[in-house]
Tab-separated table of C-alpha atoms and ligand atoms in Angstrom:
chain	number	residue	atom	x	y	z
A	1	MET	CA	86.447	96.954	138.036
A	2	ARG	CA	88.260	93.845	138.683
A	3	SER	CA	91.504	93.276	140.170
A	4	THR	CA	93.980	90.268	140.379
A	5	LEU	CA	97.485	89.898	142.402
A	6	ILE	CA	99.620	87.705	140.270
A	7	THR	CA	102.152	86.307	143.213
A	8	ASP	CA	105.258	83.931	144.547
A	9	ILE	CA	107.264	85.530	141.152
A	10	ALA	CA	110.802	83.710	141.831
A	11	GLU	CA	112.647	86.970	139.872
A	12	LEU	CA	110.333	90.012	137.761
A	13	THR	CA	111.881	91.282	134.135
A	14	THR	CA	110.462	94.315	133.423
A	15	VAL	CA	112.200	95.941	131.010
A	16	ASP	CA	111.586	99.220	132.336
A	17	PRO	CA	113.426	102.161	132.055
A	18	GLU	CA	115.996	101.321	135.056
A	19	GLY	CA	115.869	97.632	133.338
A	20	ARG	CA	114.975	96.581	137.338
A	21	VAL	CA	114.871	92.688	137.902
A	22	LEU	CA	113.110	92.137	141.264
A	23	THR	CA	113.083	89.334	143.528
A	24	ASP	CA	110.041	87.289	145.256
A	25	ALA	CA	108.021	90.137	143.410
A	26	ALA	CA	104.144	90.561	142.703
A	27	VAL	CA	102.105	92.136	140.542
A	28	VAL	CA	98.616	93.699	140.401
A	29	VAL	CA	96.333	93.834	137.484
A	30	GLU	CA	93.189	95.821	137.351
A	31	ASP	CA	91.544	94.499	134.018
A	32	GLU	CA	93.471	95.243	131.234
A	33	ARG	CA	96.147	97.413	132.651
A	34	ILE	CA	98.975	96.545	135.397
A	35	ALA	CA	98.311	98.941	138.499
A	36	TRP	CA	100.687	97.860	140.866
A	37	ILE	CA	104.493	96.064	140.573
A	38	GLY	CA	106.380	95.437	142.966
A	39	PRO	CA	107.885	93.303	146.886
A	40	ALA	CA	105.326	90.538	147.500
A	41	ALA	CA	105.533	90.858	150.556
A	42	ASP	CA	103.665	94.204	150.051
A	43	ALA	CA	101.264	93.585	147.842
A	44	PRO	CA	97.583	94.941	148.288
A	45	ASP	CA	94.768	93.171	148.387
A	46	ALA	CA	92.551	92.207	144.964
A	47	ASP	CA	89.666	90.470	144.429
A	48	ASP	CA	91.935	86.697	142.709
A	49	ARG	CA	94.632	85.719	143.841
A	50	VAL	CA	97.341	83.454	141.115
A	51	SER	CA	100.463	81.939	142.923
A	52	VAL	CA	102.912	81.619	140.510
A	53	GLU	CA	104.890	78.985	142.491
A	54	GLY	CA	108.342	80.512	142.432
A	55	ARG	CA	108.609	81.023	138.831
A	56	ALA	CA	110.245	83.759	136.085
A	57	VAL	CA	107.782	86.302	134.702
A	58	LEU	CA	107.707	89.288	132.286
A	59	PRO	CA	106.338	91.107	129.845
A	60	GLY	CA	104.836	88.766	127.184
A	61	TRP	CA	107.204	88.709	123.349
A	62	VAL	CA	106.106	91.860	121.270
A	63	ASP	CA	106.355	89.897	117.221
A	64	SER	CA	106.763	93.027	115.360
A	65	HIS	CA	107.232	90.685	112.562
A	66	THR	CA	105.148	87.936	110.845
A	67	HIS	CA	104.012	87.035	106.943
A	68	LEU	CA	101.114	84.716	108.704
A	69	VAL	CA	98.856	84.432	105.496
A	70	PHE	CA	100.085	81.555	104.039
A	71	ASP	CA	99.023	78.376	102.337
A	72	GLY	CA	101.166	75.608	100.770
A	73	ASP	CA	104.603	73.996	101.659
A	74	ARG	CA	108.261	75.095	101.039
A	75	SER	CA	109.805	72.115	103.095
A	76	ALA	CA	111.441	70.971	99.486
A	77	GLU	CA	113.108	74.570	98.468
A	78	PHE	CA	114.603	74.199	102.471
A	79	GLU	CA	115.269	70.712	102.531
A	80	ALA	CA	117.525	71.699	99.299
A	81	ARG	CA	118.920	74.470	101.016
A	82	MET	CA	120.381	72.612	103.335
A	83	ALA	CA	122.314	71.193	100.900
A	84	GLY	CA	123.819	73.530	99.743
A	85	GLU	CA	120.639	75.301	97.753
A	86	SER	CA	121.474	79.748	98.466
A	87	TYR	CA	117.899	81.513	99.590
A	88	ALA	CA	116.101	83.968	96.809
A	89	ALA	CA	113.567	85.886	96.392
A	90	GLY	CA	111.280	84.154	93.369
A	91	GLY	CA	109.937	81.496	96.656
A	92	ILE	CA	108.061	83.579	97.220
A	93	GLY	CA	105.633	83.170	94.070
A	94	VAL	CA	105.274	79.445	95.110
A	95	THR	CA	103.411	80.291	97.920
A	96	THR	CA	101.709	83.020	96.772
A	97	SER	CA	100.574	80.244	93.801
A	98	ALA	CA	99.303	77.944	96.837
A	99	THR	CA	97.321	80.885	98.938
A	100	ARG	CA	95.362	82.316	95.936
A	101	ALA	CA	93.640	78.879	95.605
A	102	ALA	CA	92.838	78.921	99.576
A	103	SER	CA	89.244	79.498	100.555
A	104	ASP	CA	88.444	82.577	102.719
A	105	ASP	CA	87.966	80.037	105.762
A	106	ARG	CA	90.517	78.617	105.366
A	107	LEU	CA	92.991	81.310	105.479
A	108	ALA	CA	91.509	82.713	108.695
A	109	GLU	CA	91.645	78.605	109.873
A	110	LEU	CA	95.666	78.932	109.289
A	111	VAL	CA	96.432	82.476	110.653
A	112	ARG	CA	94.046	81.643	113.280
A	113	GLY	CA	95.749	78.423	114.182
A	114	ARG	CA	99.786	80.091	114.048
A	115	VAL	CA	98.457	83.164	115.956
A	116	ALA	CA	97.701	80.059	118.617
A	117	ASP	CA	100.643	79.372	118.768
A	118	ALA	CA	102.699	82.174	118.779
A	119	VAL	CA	100.698	83.140	121.962
A	120	ALA	CA	101.099	79.622	123.188
A	121	GLY	CA	104.971	80.084	123.104
A	122	GLY	CA	104.392	83.853	125.010
A	123	THR	CA	103.290	86.294	122.182
A	124	THR	CA	101.113	89.662	123.217
A	125	TYR	CA	101.555	91.477	120.608
A	126	LEU	CA	101.350	90.865	117.105
A	127	GLU	CA	102.189	92.277	113.612
A	128	THR	CA	101.479	90.541	109.711
A	129	LYS	CA	102.180	90.882	106.499
A	130	THR	CA	100.054	90.674	103.383
A	131	GLY	CA	102.089	90.085	100.773
A	132	TYR	CA	101.228	86.311	98.815
A	133	GLY	CA	98.392	87.512	97.277
A	134	LEU	CA	100.237	90.439	94.368
A	135	THR	CA	96.957	91.021	92.798
A	136	VAL	CA	94.719	93.979	93.641
A	137	GLU	CA	90.959	91.444	94.491
A	138	GLU	CA	94.276	88.816	96.403
A	139	GLU	CA	95.777	91.902	98.693
A	140	ALA	CA	92.824	93.133	99.557
A	141	ARG	CA	90.960	89.735	100.496
A	142	HIS	CA	94.062	88.939	103.005
A	143	ALA	CA	94.642	92.591	103.816
A	144	ARG	CA	90.617	92.252	105.349
A	145	LEU	CA	90.572	88.528	106.349
A	146	LEU	CA	94.119	89.792	109.047
A	147	ALA	CA	91.322	93.563	109.847
A	148	GLY	CA	88.992	91.353	110.752
A	149	LEU	CA	91.283	89.551	112.824
A	150	ARG	CA	92.653	92.190	114.461
A	151	GLU	CA	88.402	93.958	115.465
A	152	GLU	CA	88.764	89.776	117.070
A	153	GLY	CA	91.768	91.253	119.215
A	154	LEU	CA	93.803	88.288	117.462
A	155	VAL	CA	96.750	90.582	116.217
A	156	ASP	CA	97.189	93.993	116.414
A	157	GLU	CA	99.209	95.485	114.059
A	158	VAL	CA	98.632	95.000	109.362
A	159	THR	CA	100.731	95.433	107.387
A	160	PHE	CA	99.985	95.393	103.076
A	161	LEU	CA	103.234	93.964	101.551
A	162	GLY	CA	102.089	94.188	98.407
A	163	ALA	CA	105.826	94.718	96.924
A	164	HIS	CA	107.408	91.382	98.139
A	165	LEU	CA	107.722	90.316	94.518
A	166	VAL	CA	106.445	91.492	91.353
A	167	PRO	CA	104.564	88.239	90.594
A	168	PRO	CA	105.592	86.153	87.385
A	169	GLY	CA	104.716	87.226	84.542
A	170	ARG	CA	103.904	91.169	85.162
A	171	ASP	CA	105.908	93.735	84.291
A	172	ALA	CA	107.556	95.580	87.114
A	173	GLU	CA	106.644	99.213	86.777
A	174	ASP	CA	103.775	97.519	85.411
A	175	TYR	CA	102.707	95.790	88.620
A	176	LEU	CA	103.740	98.310	90.583
A	177	ASP	CA	101.074	100.964	88.895
A	178	ASP	CA	98.932	98.159	90.646
A	179	VAL	CA	100.585	98.743	93.689
A	180	VAL	CA	100.083	102.123	94.417
A	181	GLY	CA	96.867	102.597	93.316
A	182	PRO	CA	94.281	100.496	93.526
A	183	MET	CA	95.413	97.684	95.374
A	184	LEU	CA	96.806	100.616	98.041
A	185	GLU	CA	93.356	102.270	97.890
A	186	ALA	CA	91.807	99.270	98.642
A	187	VAL	CA	94.251	97.632	101.875
A	188	ARG	CA	94.973	101.783	103.024
A	189	GLU	CA	91.964	101.090	105.675
A	190	HIS	CA	92.400	97.845	107.136
A	191	ALA	CA	95.509	98.871	106.968
A	192	GLY	CA	98.523	100.667	109.673
A	193	TRP	CA	101.960	100.026	107.467
A	194	VAL	CA	103.403	99.563	104.353
A	195	ASP	CA	106.653	97.389	103.924
A	196	VAL	CA	108.671	96.546	101.001
A	197	PHE	CA	110.987	93.743	100.488
A	198	CYS	CA	114.213	96.282	98.714
A	199	ASP	CA	117.175	93.602	97.710
A	200	THR	CA	118.102	91.851	94.909
A	201	GLY	CA	115.150	90.161	93.116
A	202	ALA	CA	113.003	91.963	94.669
A	203	PHE	CA	112.782	96.257	94.615
A	204	ASP	CA	114.985	98.443	93.698
A	205	ALA	CA	115.324	102.099	95.630
A	206	GLU	CA	113.541	104.046	93.648
A	207	GLN	CA	110.638	101.352	92.990
A	208	THR	CA	110.815	101.564	97.542
A	209	ARG	CA	111.023	104.918	97.256
A	210	ARG	CA	107.497	105.232	95.078
A	211	VAL	CA	105.857	102.397	97.504
A	212	LEU	CA	107.125	103.915	100.297
A	213	ALA	CA	105.956	107.709	99.307
A	214	ALA	CA	102.574	106.471	98.016
A	215	GLY	CA	102.229	104.581	101.374
A	216	VAL	CA	103.308	107.811	103.545
A	217	ALA	CA	100.629	109.920	101.244
A	218	ALA	CA	97.886	107.352	102.105
A	219	GLY	CA	98.590	107.650	105.872
A	220	LEU	CA	100.248	104.736	106.138
A	221	GLY	CA	103.332	103.908	108.627
A	222	VAL	CA	106.745	102.589	106.950
A	223	ARG	CA	108.951	99.270	107.689
A	224	LEU	CA	111.099	98.179	105.694
A	225	HIS	CA	113.082	94.008	104.724
A	226	GLY	CA	116.561	95.570	103.639
A	227	ASN	CA	120.080	93.875	103.483
A	228	GLN	CA	118.559	90.322	103.678
A	229	ILE	CA	120.940	89.261	100.247
A	230	GLU	CA	122.790	91.607	100.452
A	231	GLN	CA	124.227	94.857	100.816
A	232	GLY	CA	122.310	97.441	99.321
A	233	PRO	CA	120.024	100.660	99.003
A	234	GLY	CA	117.590	99.282	102.085
A	235	VAL	CA	118.448	100.906	105.239
A	236	GLY	CA	119.605	103.914	103.500
A	237	VAL	CA	115.301	104.671	101.831
A	238	ALA	CA	114.579	102.945	105.109
A	239	VAL	CA	116.593	106.407	107.218
A	240	GLU	CA	115.639	108.637	104.466
A	241	PHE	CA	111.467	107.758	104.968
A	242	GLY	CA	111.894	107.768	108.783
A	243	ALA	CA	111.168	103.828	108.986
A	244	ALA	CA	109.511	102.811	112.044
A	245	SER	CA	112.208	99.284	111.705
A	246	VAL	CA	113.848	98.254	108.711
A	247	ASP	CA	114.426	94.227	109.012
A	248	HIS	CA	116.845	91.687	108.382
A	249	VAL	CA	119.855	94.217	108.000
A	250	ASN	CA	122.075	90.613	107.389
A	251	HIS	CA	124.644	93.235	105.688
A	252	LEU	CA	125.499	96.431	106.263
A	253	SER	CA	127.875	98.825	105.462
A	254	ASP	CA	129.791	100.950	108.015
A	255	THR	CA	127.807	103.913	106.559
A	256	ASP	CA	124.173	101.724	107.354
A	257	VAL	CA	125.271	101.944	110.806
A	258	GLU	CA	126.057	105.082	111.046
A	259	ALA	CA	123.026	105.572	109.171
A	260	LEU	CA	120.863	104.213	112.189
A	261	ALA	CA	122.902	105.095	114.702
A	262	GLY	CA	122.358	108.924	112.981
A	263	THR	CA	118.284	107.965	114.195
A	264	TRP	CA	119.423	107.680	117.479
A	265	THR	CA	120.166	110.817	118.908
A	266	GLY	CA	116.883	112.030	119.925
A	267	TRP	CA	115.885	109.209	122.008
A	268	ASP	CA	117.566	108.185	125.788
A	269	ARG	CA	117.560	104.844	125.978
A	270	ALA	CA	118.228	105.051	129.839
A	271	SER	CA	115.256	106.566	130.139
A	272	ALA	CA	113.348	105.261	126.988
A	273	THR	CA	112.211	108.448	126.571
A	274	GLY	CA	112.582	111.146	123.085
A	275	THR	CA	111.806	110.778	119.659
A	276	PRO	CA	112.475	106.957	118.637
A	277	GLY	CA	114.586	106.480	115.161
A	278	THR	CA	114.506	103.412	113.144
A	279	VAL	CA	115.237	100.597	114.908
A	280	ALA	CA	116.747	97.241	113.177
A	281	GLY	CA	115.158	93.893	113.527
A	282	CYS	CA	116.981	91.001	113.723
A	283	LEU	CA	115.381	88.319	113.073
A	284	PRO	CA	117.777	84.483	113.953
A	285	ALA	CA	115.823	82.009	113.683
A	286	CYS	CA	115.304	83.136	109.189
A	287	ASP	CA	119.343	83.617	110.076
A	288	LEU	CA	119.779	80.066	110.533
A	289	SER	CA	117.434	78.645	108.499
A	290	THR	CA	118.474	80.401	105.113
A	291	ARG	CA	122.326	80.282	106.396
A	292	ALA	CA	122.876	84.017	105.975
A	293	PRO	CA	125.005	85.801	108.411
A	294	LEU	CA	123.487	86.619	111.607
A	295	ALA	CA	122.819	89.823	111.576
A	296	PRO	CA	125.633	92.058	113.598
A	297	ALA	CA	122.803	92.825	116.486
A	298	ARG	CA	125.912	93.468	118.978
A	299	ARG	CA	127.353	96.316	116.302
A	300	LEU	CA	124.178	97.190	116.232
A	301	LEU	CA	122.768	97.804	119.814
A	302	ASP	CA	126.931	98.737	120.750
A	303	ALA	CA	127.029	101.665	118.281
A	304	GLY	CA	123.284	102.869	120.703
A	305	ILE	CA	120.487	101.542	117.737
A	306	GLU	CA	117.400	100.074	119.726
A	307	VAL	CA	117.362	96.020	118.040
A	308	SER	CA	114.114	93.962	117.941
A	309	LEU	CA	113.871	90.518	117.953
A	310	ALA	CA	110.736	88.878	115.992
A	311	SER	CA	109.536	85.475	114.408
A	312	ASN	CA	109.642	86.685	110.258
A	313	CYS	CA	107.220	83.286	110.352
A	314	ASN	CA	106.759	82.634	106.575
A	315	PRO	CA	107.033	79.562	105.314
A	316	GLY	CA	110.224	80.747	103.003
A	317	THR	CA	112.617	81.803	105.443
A	318	SER	CA	111.185	81.581	108.679
A	319	TYR	CA	108.576	78.510	109.499
A	320	THR	CA	108.368	79.262	113.653
A	321	THR	CA	106.488	81.553	115.588
A	322	SER	CA	108.660	81.048	118.861
A	323	MET	CA	110.068	83.793	120.032
A	324	ASN	CA	111.684	81.384	122.898
A	325	PHE	CA	113.622	80.421	120.273
A	326	ASN	CA	114.384	83.498	118.756
A	327	VAL	CA	115.743	85.104	121.946
A	328	GLY	CA	117.249	81.815	122.854
A	329	THR	CA	119.561	81.919	120.004
A	330	ALA	CA	120.262	85.774	120.141
A	331	VAL	CA	121.938	85.151	123.494
A	332	LEU	CA	123.931	82.212	122.443
A	333	GLN	CA	124.845	83.103	118.872
A	334	MET	CA	124.587	87.152	118.699
A	335	HIS	CA	126.625	87.647	121.732
A	336	LEU	CA	123.012	89.863	123.394
A	337	THR	CA	123.157	89.733	126.956
A	338	LEU	CA	119.811	87.782	128.255
A	339	ALA	CA	119.016	91.796	129.146
A	340	GLU	CA	119.425	92.966	125.597
A	341	ALA	CA	117.858	89.933	124.567
A	342	VAL	CA	114.741	90.025	126.220
A	343	ARG	CA	114.378	94.075	126.328
A	344	ALA	CA	114.852	93.347	121.913
A	345	ALA	CA	112.058	90.967	121.843
A	346	THR	CA	109.761	93.338	124.111
A	347	LEU	CA	110.756	97.417	124.180
A	348	GLY	CA	112.524	96.630	120.902
A	349	GLY	CA	110.256	95.475	118.734
A	350	ALA	CA	106.926	97.889	120.474
A	351	LEU	CA	109.991	100.590	119.526
A	352	GLY	CA	109.235	99.355	116.299
A	353	LEU	CA	105.809	99.534	116.327
A	354	ARG	CA	105.846	102.966	118.338
A	355	THR	CA	103.415	101.300	120.725
A	356	GLN	CA	106.787	101.911	123.255
A	357	ASP	CA	103.821	103.945	125.627
A	358	ARG	CA	101.329	100.463	125.765
A	359	VAL	CA	103.407	97.762	125.611
A	360	GLY	CA	106.526	95.966	125.771
A	361	SER	CA	107.513	96.137	129.151
A	362	LEU	CA	106.037	95.904	132.340
A	363	GLU	CA	105.114	99.482	134.477
A	364	VAL	CA	102.159	100.415	135.833
A	365	GLY	CA	99.965	101.501	133.264
A	366	LYS	CA	100.696	99.381	130.814
A	367	ARG	CA	98.851	96.568	129.068
A	368	ALA	CA	99.623	94.020	131.282
A	369	ASP	CA	101.120	91.548	128.778
A	370	LEU	CA	102.859	88.695	131.208
A	371	HIS	CA	104.787	85.632	130.015
A	372	VAL	CA	105.107	83.354	133.345
A	373	LEU	CA	108.648	80.996	132.076
A	374	ASP	CA	108.450	77.017	134.000
A	375	ALA	CA	111.470	78.127	135.289
A	376	PRO	CA	113.210	79.919	137.802
A	377	ALA	CA	114.682	83.092	136.410
A	378	ALA	CA	114.403	84.082	132.357
A	379	ILE	CA	117.939	82.974	131.667
A	380	HIS	CA	116.235	79.497	131.200
A	381	LEU	CA	115.438	80.864	128.182
A	382	ALA	CA	119.121	79.714	126.950
A	383	TYR	CA	120.249	78.236	129.150
A	384	ARG	CA	117.646	75.236	127.868
A	385	PRO	CA	117.349	76.214	124.316
A	386	GLY	CA	113.985	74.151	123.230
A	387	MET	CA	112.554	73.440	125.646
A	388	PRO	CA	108.741	74.258	126.436
A	389	LEU	CA	109.265	76.824	129.096
A	390	THR	CA	106.327	79.512	128.513
A	391	HIS	CA	103.939	78.004	131.407
A	392	ALA	CA	101.651	80.983	131.856
A	393	VAL	CA	100.663	84.063	129.676
A	394	TRP	CA	97.779	87.209	130.582
A	395	ARG	CA	97.521	89.134	127.018
A	396	ALA	CA	95.611	92.540	127.968
A	397	GLY	CA	94.877	91.026	131.517
A	398	ARG	CA	93.221	88.270	130.191
A	399	ARG	CA	94.276	85.074	130.859
A	400	ALA	CA	95.860	83.169	127.733
A	401	VAL	CA	97.833	80.334	127.692
B	501	NIG	N1	112.685	88.184	102.517
B	501	NIG	C1	111.232	88.682	102.060
B	501	NIG	N2	110.351	88.067	102.475
B	501	NIG	C2	110.347	86.705	103.328
B	501	NIG	C3	110.137	86.091	102.577
B	501	NIG	C4	109.050	85.576	102.133
B	501	NIG	C5	109.546	83.967	101.673
B	501	NIG	O1	110.481	83.525	100.433
B	501	NIG	O2	108.265	83.621	101.112
B	501	NIG	C6	111.370	87.022	104.683
B	501	NIG	O3	111.483	88.155	105.279
B	501	NIG	O4	112.148	86.603	104.752
B	502	ZN	ZN1	109.453	89.296	106.655
């Protein structure tokens, strides 16, 4: 077992249950885990020693919502939106055509490049989805590709999103017969989660229930896209199914907020123990790129709901993997404190992936996922928006950047 002492940390944001922020701190990493955390002056000996020379360190970002398997360009659609058009689910079909035409090698290269960008920006745990295939063969091809990259340790969680859009030219019920039948059968060995875009122009409540029920029967965990375009049934269905996360949540009724809050009654936020409920996944870059009202993260936190921040990297609504940008935006525009935003982008994402016991905070025994900023304090993420602040990254105890 090889150990490394990472020392001369000006500010160490742990995101542990007490929310401790240590100054003049050090961390010892043993293989892929954190073995010790404390004042630099008390640090034990280790095989290797790395000084971060007065920089800030925080847990690596947990990006709990991305769509990285895609080809093609939708910048004209974005430009039209900036000139006043609204976002509509139909654009997914454009990416689907381009993605179907891409070879296995090209798709793998594209995903690898996007993952490399994410890691270079401090992301150490990453979920990603299918959803631009929309035939049995294509969804299976994308799920297989992602499972291969998970084997390699490049991505961490794979989600099946066959119910992203009814492909142009197909009848909805007939398509869903495929989704819950041969498509699910083909992807279930590759994916850990099932997801549905439950919104105007995509799938309604009954269709969503049908897909989620089939996914659960196939042994998959539940997550959902909901309440992005309009107030609708997404949050209600997510709660009904005990989803780990419902993401977007731009348009919420009081009943939606109460329903989400009700899922967190068995969770003790102060000690981060108990039974987690349905995380409200907020996607600030997507909200800006679609000119949607920013998800009400402040209101959700105040109601006792755990919130995550994720990049939602995809070509239609959020073409970025930058978690630094999302965290800065949450502080600047969504009225989260820095501590709340960092927690949402680390432990919040982990809760939404039910991996909070392994990742999402810097605690002894957890995976050594560390993000070193080129700044003395983490508040620089909001104070200097858009600056290249990621200095170094350790992922599972290995230097990745
Ligand atoms: N809203 C649904 N899915 C993606 C967008 C997909 C697209 O437009 O290509 C999202 O999460 O925003
Ligand atoms: Zn999405």
